mmCIF file of C-alpha atoms and ligand atoms in Angstrom:
data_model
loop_
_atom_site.group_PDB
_atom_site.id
_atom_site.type_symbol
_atom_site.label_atom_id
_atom_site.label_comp_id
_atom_site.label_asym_id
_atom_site.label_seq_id
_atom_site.Cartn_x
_atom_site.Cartn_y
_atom_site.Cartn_z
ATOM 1 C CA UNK A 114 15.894 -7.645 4.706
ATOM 2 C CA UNK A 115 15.516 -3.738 4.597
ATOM 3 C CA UNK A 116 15.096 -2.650 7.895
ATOM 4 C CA UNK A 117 12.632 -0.096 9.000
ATOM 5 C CA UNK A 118 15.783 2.845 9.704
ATOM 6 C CA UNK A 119 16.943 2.065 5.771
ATOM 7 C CA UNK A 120 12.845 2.355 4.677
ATOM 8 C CA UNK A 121 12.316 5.205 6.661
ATOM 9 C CA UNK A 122 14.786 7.156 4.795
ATOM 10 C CA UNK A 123 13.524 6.504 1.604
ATOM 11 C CA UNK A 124 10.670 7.650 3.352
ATOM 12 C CA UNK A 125 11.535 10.876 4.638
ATOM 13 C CA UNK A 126 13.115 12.224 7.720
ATOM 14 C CA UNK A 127 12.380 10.049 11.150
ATOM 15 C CA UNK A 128 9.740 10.578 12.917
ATOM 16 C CA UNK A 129 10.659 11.919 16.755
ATOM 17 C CA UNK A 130 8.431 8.881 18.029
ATOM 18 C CA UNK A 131 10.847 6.516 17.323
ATOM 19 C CA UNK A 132 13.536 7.928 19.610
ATOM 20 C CA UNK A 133 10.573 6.710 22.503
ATOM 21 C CA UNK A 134 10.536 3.085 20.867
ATOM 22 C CA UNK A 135 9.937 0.449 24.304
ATOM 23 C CA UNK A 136 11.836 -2.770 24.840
ATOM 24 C CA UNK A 137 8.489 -4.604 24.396
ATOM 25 C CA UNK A 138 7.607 -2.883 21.027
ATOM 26 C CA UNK A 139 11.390 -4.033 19.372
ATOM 27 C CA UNK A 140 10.417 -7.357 20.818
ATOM 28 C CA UNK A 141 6.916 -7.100 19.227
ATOM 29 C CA UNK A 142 8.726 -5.719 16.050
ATOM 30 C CA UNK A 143 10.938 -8.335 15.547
ATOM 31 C CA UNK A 144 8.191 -10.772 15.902
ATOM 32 C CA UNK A 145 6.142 -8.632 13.163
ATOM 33 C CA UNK A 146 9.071 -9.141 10.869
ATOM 34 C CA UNK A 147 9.511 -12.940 11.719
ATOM 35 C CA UNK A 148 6.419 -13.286 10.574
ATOM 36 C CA UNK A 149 6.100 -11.069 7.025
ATOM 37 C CA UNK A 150 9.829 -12.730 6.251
ATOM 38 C CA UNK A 151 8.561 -13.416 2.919
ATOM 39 C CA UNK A 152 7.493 -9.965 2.335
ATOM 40 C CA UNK A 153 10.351 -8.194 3.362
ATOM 41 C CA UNK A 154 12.646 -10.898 1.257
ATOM 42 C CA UNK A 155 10.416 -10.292 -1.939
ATOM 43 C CA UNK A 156 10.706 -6.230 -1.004
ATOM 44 C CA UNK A 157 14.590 -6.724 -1.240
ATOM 45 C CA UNK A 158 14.914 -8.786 -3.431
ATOM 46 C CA UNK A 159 13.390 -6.269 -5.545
ATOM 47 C CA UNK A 160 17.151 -5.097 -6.868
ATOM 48 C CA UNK A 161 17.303 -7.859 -9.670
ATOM 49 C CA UNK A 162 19.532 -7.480 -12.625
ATOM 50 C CA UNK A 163 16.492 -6.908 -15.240
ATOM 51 C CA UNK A 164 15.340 -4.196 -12.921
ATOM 52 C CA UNK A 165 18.430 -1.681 -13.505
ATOM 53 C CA UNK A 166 17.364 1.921 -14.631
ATOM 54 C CA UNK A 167 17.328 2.093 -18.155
ATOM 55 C CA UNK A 168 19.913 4.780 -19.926
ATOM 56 C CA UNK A 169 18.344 8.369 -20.341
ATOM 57 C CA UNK A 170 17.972 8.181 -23.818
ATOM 58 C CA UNK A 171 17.288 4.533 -24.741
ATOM 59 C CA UNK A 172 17.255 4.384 -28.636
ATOM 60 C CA UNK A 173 15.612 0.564 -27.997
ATOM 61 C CA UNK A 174 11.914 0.396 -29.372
ATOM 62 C CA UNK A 175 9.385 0.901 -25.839
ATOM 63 C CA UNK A 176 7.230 -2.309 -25.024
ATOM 64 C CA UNK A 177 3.701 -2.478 -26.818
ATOM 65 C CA UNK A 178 1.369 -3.742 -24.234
ATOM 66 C CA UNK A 179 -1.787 -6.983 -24.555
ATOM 67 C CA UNK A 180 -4.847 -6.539 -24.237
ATOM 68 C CA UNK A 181 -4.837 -8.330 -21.175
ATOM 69 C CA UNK A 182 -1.752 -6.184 -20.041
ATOM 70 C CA UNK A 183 -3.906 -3.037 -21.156
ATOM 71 C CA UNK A 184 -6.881 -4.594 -18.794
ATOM 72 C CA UNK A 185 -4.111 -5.963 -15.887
ATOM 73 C CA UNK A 186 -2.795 -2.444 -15.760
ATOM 74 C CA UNK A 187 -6.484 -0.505 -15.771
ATOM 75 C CA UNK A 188 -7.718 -2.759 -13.299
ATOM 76 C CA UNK A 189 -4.952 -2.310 -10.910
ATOM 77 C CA UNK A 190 -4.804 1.256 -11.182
ATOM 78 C CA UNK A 191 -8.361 1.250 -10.285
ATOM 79 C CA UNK A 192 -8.127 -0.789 -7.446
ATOM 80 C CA UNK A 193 -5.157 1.187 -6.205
ATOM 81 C CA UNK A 194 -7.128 4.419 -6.376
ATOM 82 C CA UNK A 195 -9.964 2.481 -4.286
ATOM 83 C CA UNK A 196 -8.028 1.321 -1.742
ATOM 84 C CA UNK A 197 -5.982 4.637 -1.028
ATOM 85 C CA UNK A 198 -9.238 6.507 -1.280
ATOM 86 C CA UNK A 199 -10.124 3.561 1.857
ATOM 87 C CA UNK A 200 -6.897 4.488 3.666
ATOM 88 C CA UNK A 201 -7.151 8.350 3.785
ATOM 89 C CA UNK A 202 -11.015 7.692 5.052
ATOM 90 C CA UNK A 203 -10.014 4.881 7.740
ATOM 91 C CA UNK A 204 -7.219 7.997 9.594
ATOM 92 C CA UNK A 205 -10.256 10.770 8.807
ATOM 93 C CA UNK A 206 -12.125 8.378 11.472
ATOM 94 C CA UNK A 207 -9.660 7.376 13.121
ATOM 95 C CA UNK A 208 -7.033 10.087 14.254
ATOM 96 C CA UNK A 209 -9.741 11.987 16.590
ATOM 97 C CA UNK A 210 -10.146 9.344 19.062
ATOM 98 C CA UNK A 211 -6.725 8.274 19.256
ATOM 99 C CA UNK A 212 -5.468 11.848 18.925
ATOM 100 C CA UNK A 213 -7.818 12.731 21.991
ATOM 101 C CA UNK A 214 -6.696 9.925 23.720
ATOM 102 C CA UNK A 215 -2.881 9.940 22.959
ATOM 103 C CA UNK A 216 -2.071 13.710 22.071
ATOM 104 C CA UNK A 217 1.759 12.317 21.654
ATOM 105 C CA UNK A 218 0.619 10.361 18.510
ATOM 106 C CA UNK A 219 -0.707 13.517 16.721
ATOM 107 C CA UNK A 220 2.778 13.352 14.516
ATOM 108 C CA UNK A 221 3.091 9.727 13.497
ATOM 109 C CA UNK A 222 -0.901 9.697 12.973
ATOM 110 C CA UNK A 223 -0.263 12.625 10.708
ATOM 111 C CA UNK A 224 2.542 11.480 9.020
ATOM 112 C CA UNK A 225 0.416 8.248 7.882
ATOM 113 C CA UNK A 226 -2.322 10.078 7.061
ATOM 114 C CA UNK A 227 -0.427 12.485 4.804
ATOM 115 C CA UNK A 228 1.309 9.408 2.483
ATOM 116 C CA UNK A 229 -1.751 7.933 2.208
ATOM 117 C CA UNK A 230 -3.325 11.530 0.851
ATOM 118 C CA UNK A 231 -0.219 11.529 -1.145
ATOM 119 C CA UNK A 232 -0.963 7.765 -2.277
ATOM 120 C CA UNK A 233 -4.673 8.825 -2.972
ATOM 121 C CA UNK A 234 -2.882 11.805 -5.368
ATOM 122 C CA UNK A 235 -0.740 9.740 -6.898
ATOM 123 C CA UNK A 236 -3.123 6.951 -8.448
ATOM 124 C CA UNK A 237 -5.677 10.325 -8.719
ATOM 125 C CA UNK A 238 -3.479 11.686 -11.233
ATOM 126 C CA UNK A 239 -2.515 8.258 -12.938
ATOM 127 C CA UNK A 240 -6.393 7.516 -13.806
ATOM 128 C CA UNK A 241 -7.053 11.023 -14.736
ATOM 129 C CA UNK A 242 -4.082 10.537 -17.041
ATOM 130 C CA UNK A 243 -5.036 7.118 -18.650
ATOM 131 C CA UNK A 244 -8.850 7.921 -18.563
ATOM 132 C CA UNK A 245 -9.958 5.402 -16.231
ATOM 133 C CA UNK A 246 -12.885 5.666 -14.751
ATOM 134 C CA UNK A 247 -12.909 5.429 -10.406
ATOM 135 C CA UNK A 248 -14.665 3.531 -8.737
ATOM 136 C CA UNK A 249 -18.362 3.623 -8.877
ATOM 137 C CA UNK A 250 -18.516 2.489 -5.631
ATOM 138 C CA UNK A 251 -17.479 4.995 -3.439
ATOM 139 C CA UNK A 252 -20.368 5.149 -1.145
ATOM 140 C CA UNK A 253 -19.758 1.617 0.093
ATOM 141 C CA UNK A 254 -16.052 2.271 0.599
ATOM 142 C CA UNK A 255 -16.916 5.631 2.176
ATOM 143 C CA UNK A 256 -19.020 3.747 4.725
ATOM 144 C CA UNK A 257 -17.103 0.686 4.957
ATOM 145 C CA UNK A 258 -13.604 2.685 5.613
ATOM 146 C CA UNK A 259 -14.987 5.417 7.867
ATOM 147 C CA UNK A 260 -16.927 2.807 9.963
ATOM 148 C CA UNK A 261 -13.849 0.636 9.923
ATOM 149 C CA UNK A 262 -11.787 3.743 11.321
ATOM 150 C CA UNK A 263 -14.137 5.254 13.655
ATOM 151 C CA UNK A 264 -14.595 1.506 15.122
ATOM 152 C CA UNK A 265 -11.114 0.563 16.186
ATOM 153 C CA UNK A 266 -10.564 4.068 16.970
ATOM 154 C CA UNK A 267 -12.997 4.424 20.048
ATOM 155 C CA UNK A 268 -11.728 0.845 20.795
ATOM 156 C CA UNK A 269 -8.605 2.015 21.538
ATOM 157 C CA UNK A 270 -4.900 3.027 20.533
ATOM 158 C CA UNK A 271 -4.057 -1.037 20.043
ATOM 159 C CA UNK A 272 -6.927 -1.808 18.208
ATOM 160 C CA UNK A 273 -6.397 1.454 16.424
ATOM 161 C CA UNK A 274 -2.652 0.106 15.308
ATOM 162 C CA UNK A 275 -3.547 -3.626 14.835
ATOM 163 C CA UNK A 276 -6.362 -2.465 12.101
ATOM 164 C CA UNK A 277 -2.939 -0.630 10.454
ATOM 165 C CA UNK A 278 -0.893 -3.248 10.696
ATOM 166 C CA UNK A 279 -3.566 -6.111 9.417
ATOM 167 C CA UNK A 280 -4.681 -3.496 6.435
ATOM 168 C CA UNK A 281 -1.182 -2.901 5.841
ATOM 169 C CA UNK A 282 -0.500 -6.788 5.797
ATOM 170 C CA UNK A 283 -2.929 -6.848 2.641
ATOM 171 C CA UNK A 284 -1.643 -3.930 0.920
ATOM 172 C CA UNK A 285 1.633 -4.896 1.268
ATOM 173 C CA UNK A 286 0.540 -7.847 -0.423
ATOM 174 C CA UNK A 287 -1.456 -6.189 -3.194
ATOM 175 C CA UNK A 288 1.364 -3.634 -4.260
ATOM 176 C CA UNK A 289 3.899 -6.614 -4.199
ATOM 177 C CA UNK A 290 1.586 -8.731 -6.665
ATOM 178 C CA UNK A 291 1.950 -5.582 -9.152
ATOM 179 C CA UNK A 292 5.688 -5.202 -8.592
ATOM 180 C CA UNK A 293 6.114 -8.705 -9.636
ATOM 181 C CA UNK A 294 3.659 -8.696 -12.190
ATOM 182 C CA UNK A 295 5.796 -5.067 -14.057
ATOM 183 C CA UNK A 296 8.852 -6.846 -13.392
ATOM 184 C CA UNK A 297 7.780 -9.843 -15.990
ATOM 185 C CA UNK A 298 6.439 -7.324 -18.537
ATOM 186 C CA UNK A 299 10.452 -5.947 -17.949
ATOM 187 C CA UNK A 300 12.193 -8.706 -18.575
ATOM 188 C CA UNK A 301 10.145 -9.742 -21.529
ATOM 189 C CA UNK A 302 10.956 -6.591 -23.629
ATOM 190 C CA UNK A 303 14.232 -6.796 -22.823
ATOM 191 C CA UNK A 304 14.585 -10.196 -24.210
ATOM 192 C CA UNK A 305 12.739 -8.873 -27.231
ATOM 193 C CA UNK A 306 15.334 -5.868 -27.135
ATOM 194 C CA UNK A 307 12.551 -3.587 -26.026
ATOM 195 C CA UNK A 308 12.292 -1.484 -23.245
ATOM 196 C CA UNK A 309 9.501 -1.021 -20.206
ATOM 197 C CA UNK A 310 8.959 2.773 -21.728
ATOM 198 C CA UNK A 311 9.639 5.645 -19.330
ATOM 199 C CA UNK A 312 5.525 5.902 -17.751
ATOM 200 C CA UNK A 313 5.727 2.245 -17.056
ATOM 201 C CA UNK A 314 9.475 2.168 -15.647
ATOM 202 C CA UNK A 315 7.616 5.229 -13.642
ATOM 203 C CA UNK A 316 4.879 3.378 -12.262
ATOM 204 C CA UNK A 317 6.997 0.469 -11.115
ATOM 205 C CA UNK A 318 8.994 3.665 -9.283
ATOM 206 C CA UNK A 319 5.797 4.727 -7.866
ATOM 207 C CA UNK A 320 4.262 1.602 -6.259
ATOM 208 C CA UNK A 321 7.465 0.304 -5.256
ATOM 209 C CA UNK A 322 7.895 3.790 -3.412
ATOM 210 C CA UNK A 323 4.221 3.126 -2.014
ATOM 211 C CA UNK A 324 4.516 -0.492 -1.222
ATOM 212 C CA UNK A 325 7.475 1.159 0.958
ATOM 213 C CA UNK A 326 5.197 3.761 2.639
ATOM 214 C CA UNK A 327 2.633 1.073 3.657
ATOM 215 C CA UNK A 328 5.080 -1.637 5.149
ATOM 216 C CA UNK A 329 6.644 1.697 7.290
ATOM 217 C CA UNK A 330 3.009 2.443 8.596
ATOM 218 C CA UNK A 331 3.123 -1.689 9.448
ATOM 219 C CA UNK A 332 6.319 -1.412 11.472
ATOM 220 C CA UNK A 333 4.703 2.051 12.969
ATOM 221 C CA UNK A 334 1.494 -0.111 13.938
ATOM 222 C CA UNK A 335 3.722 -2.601 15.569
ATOM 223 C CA UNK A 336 5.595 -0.712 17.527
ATOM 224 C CA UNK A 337 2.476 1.108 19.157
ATOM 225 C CA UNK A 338 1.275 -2.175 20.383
ATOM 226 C CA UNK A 339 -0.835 -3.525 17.826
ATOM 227 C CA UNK A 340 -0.768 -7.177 18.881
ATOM 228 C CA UNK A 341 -1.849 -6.572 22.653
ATOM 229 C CA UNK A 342 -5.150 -5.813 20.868
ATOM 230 C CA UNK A 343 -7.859 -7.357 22.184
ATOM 231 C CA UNK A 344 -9.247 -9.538 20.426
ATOM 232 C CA UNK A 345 -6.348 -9.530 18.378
ATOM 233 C CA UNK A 346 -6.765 -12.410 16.078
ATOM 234 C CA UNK A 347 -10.059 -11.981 15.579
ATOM 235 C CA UNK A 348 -9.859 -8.237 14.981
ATOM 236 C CA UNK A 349 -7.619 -8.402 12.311
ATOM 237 C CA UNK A 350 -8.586 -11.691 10.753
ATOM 238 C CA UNK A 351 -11.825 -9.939 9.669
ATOM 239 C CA UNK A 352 -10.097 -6.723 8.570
ATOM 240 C CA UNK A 353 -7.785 -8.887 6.753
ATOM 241 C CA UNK A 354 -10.673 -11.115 4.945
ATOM 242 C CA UNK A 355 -12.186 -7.726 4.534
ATOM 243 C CA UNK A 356 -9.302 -5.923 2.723
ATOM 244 C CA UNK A 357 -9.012 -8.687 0.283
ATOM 245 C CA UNK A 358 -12.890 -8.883 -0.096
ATOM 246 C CA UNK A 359 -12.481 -5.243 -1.092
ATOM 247 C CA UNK A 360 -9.985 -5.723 -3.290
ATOM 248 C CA UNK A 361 -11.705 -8.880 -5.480
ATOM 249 C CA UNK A 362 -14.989 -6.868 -5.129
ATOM 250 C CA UNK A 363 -13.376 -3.927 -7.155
ATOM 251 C CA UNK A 364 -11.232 -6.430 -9.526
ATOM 252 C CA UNK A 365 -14.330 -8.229 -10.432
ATOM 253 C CA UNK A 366 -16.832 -5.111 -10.607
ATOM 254 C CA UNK A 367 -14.264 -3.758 -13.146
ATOM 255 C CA UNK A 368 -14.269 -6.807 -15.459
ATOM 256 C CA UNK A 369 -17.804 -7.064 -15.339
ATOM 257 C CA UNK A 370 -17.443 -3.573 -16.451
ATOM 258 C CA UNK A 371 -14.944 -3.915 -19.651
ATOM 259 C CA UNK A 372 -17.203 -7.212 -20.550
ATOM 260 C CA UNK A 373 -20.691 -6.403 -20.253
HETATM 261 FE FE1 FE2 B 188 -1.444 4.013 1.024
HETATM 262 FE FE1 FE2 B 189 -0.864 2.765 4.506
#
């Protein structure tokens, strides 16, 4: 299990709020990690044989995508770009409240709300790259996300950090889904002696590098209290139901798209 210190670094440097960690939040951290086990084991167990970094110059013919790869691979770009664009609106909301409230968080609510901007440039650059188109419903995510953030902002630093940690729950989710899903496309041109091709083997760099980001800000979110929310189940059972509502929304809304 990779534990937050060993994440952190891949992240960048610590933050100085963790040297102020309480008792209660390891306890409440532990108990965060008890309970996304199965995360954290797929995260590690990430490091499979098929997934060793190809040689620099790889003479082996590069992997020639499906159709429904093709589609697979448009559609989660998409939704990526969606979601991150949701994340970087849910802080804009969010950080003046809590920064008003708490000046000592203005550092860790920056450093979320900078990866997520960097997420948000990332998958930017990746559809501007394949050509695919964003989402055409950005005024509904615009609303949704800043109404979201502004919400559990005013309701406090806890409900602030339990919306983080259930969003993150689902993203963490989400990003691990596409990990999986490049890993199978791996090992299948290697047992055709093919490789992934360097902007795929790329990508898998990239969202394994996000997925990393997001399950940091989850730890972050748990260690500020995020389950002495109140109402904490219900709070982030709806945020939950509402990330992945968000996330088949924009799936579906694409096909429709590609299959008029
Ligand atoms: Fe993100
Ligand atoms: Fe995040």
């Amino acid at each position: 299990m990779a534990s937050i210190a060993s994440r952190t670094a891949l992240a960048g440097p610590a933050l100085p709020l963790k040297a102020r960690i309480t008792p209660l939040a390891f306890q409440l951290q532990a108990r965060s990690r008890k309970s996304n086990g199965a995360k954290r084991t797929l995260a590690s167990s990430a490091a499979t044989p098929q997934d060793e970094a190809p040689p620099e110059h790889d003479s082996r013919p590069k992997k020639v995508l499906t159709k429904a790869q093709k589609q697979f691979l448009d559609s989660a770009l998409r939704v990526n770009q969606a979601g991150e664009l949701a994340a970087t609106l849910i802080y804009t909301s969010q950080n003046p409240p809590i920064i008003k409230a708490h000046p000592h968080l203005r550092p860790l609510m920056k450093h979320m709300y900078d990866q997520e901007a960097g997420h948000f440039k990332t998958f930017n650059g990746l559809l501007a790259k394949h050509r695919i188109r964003p989402t055409a419903m950005y005024p509904v995510w615009y609303a949704a996300s800043s109404l979201l953030g502004w919400s559990t902002g005013v309701m406090g630093r806890e409900a602030a950090m339990a919306c983080t940690e259930a969003v993150e729950t689902e993203i963490g989710d989400h990003y691990n889904s596409q990990v999986r899903e490049l890993l199978v496309w791996k090992k299948e041109a290697k047992d055709k002696g093919e490789t992934l091709g360097p902007e795929l083997e790329a990508l898998l760099v990239d969202i394994r590098r996000i997925r990393d980001e997001e399950l940091e800000h989850l730890d972050h979110a748990v260690e500020q209290d995020a389950k002495e929310a109140n109402p904490y189940e219900l709070l982030t059972g709806v945020i939950r139901a509402g990330c992945r509502g968000a996330i088949w929304v924009n799936t579906l809304w694409f096909l429709a798209a590609m299959h008029p």
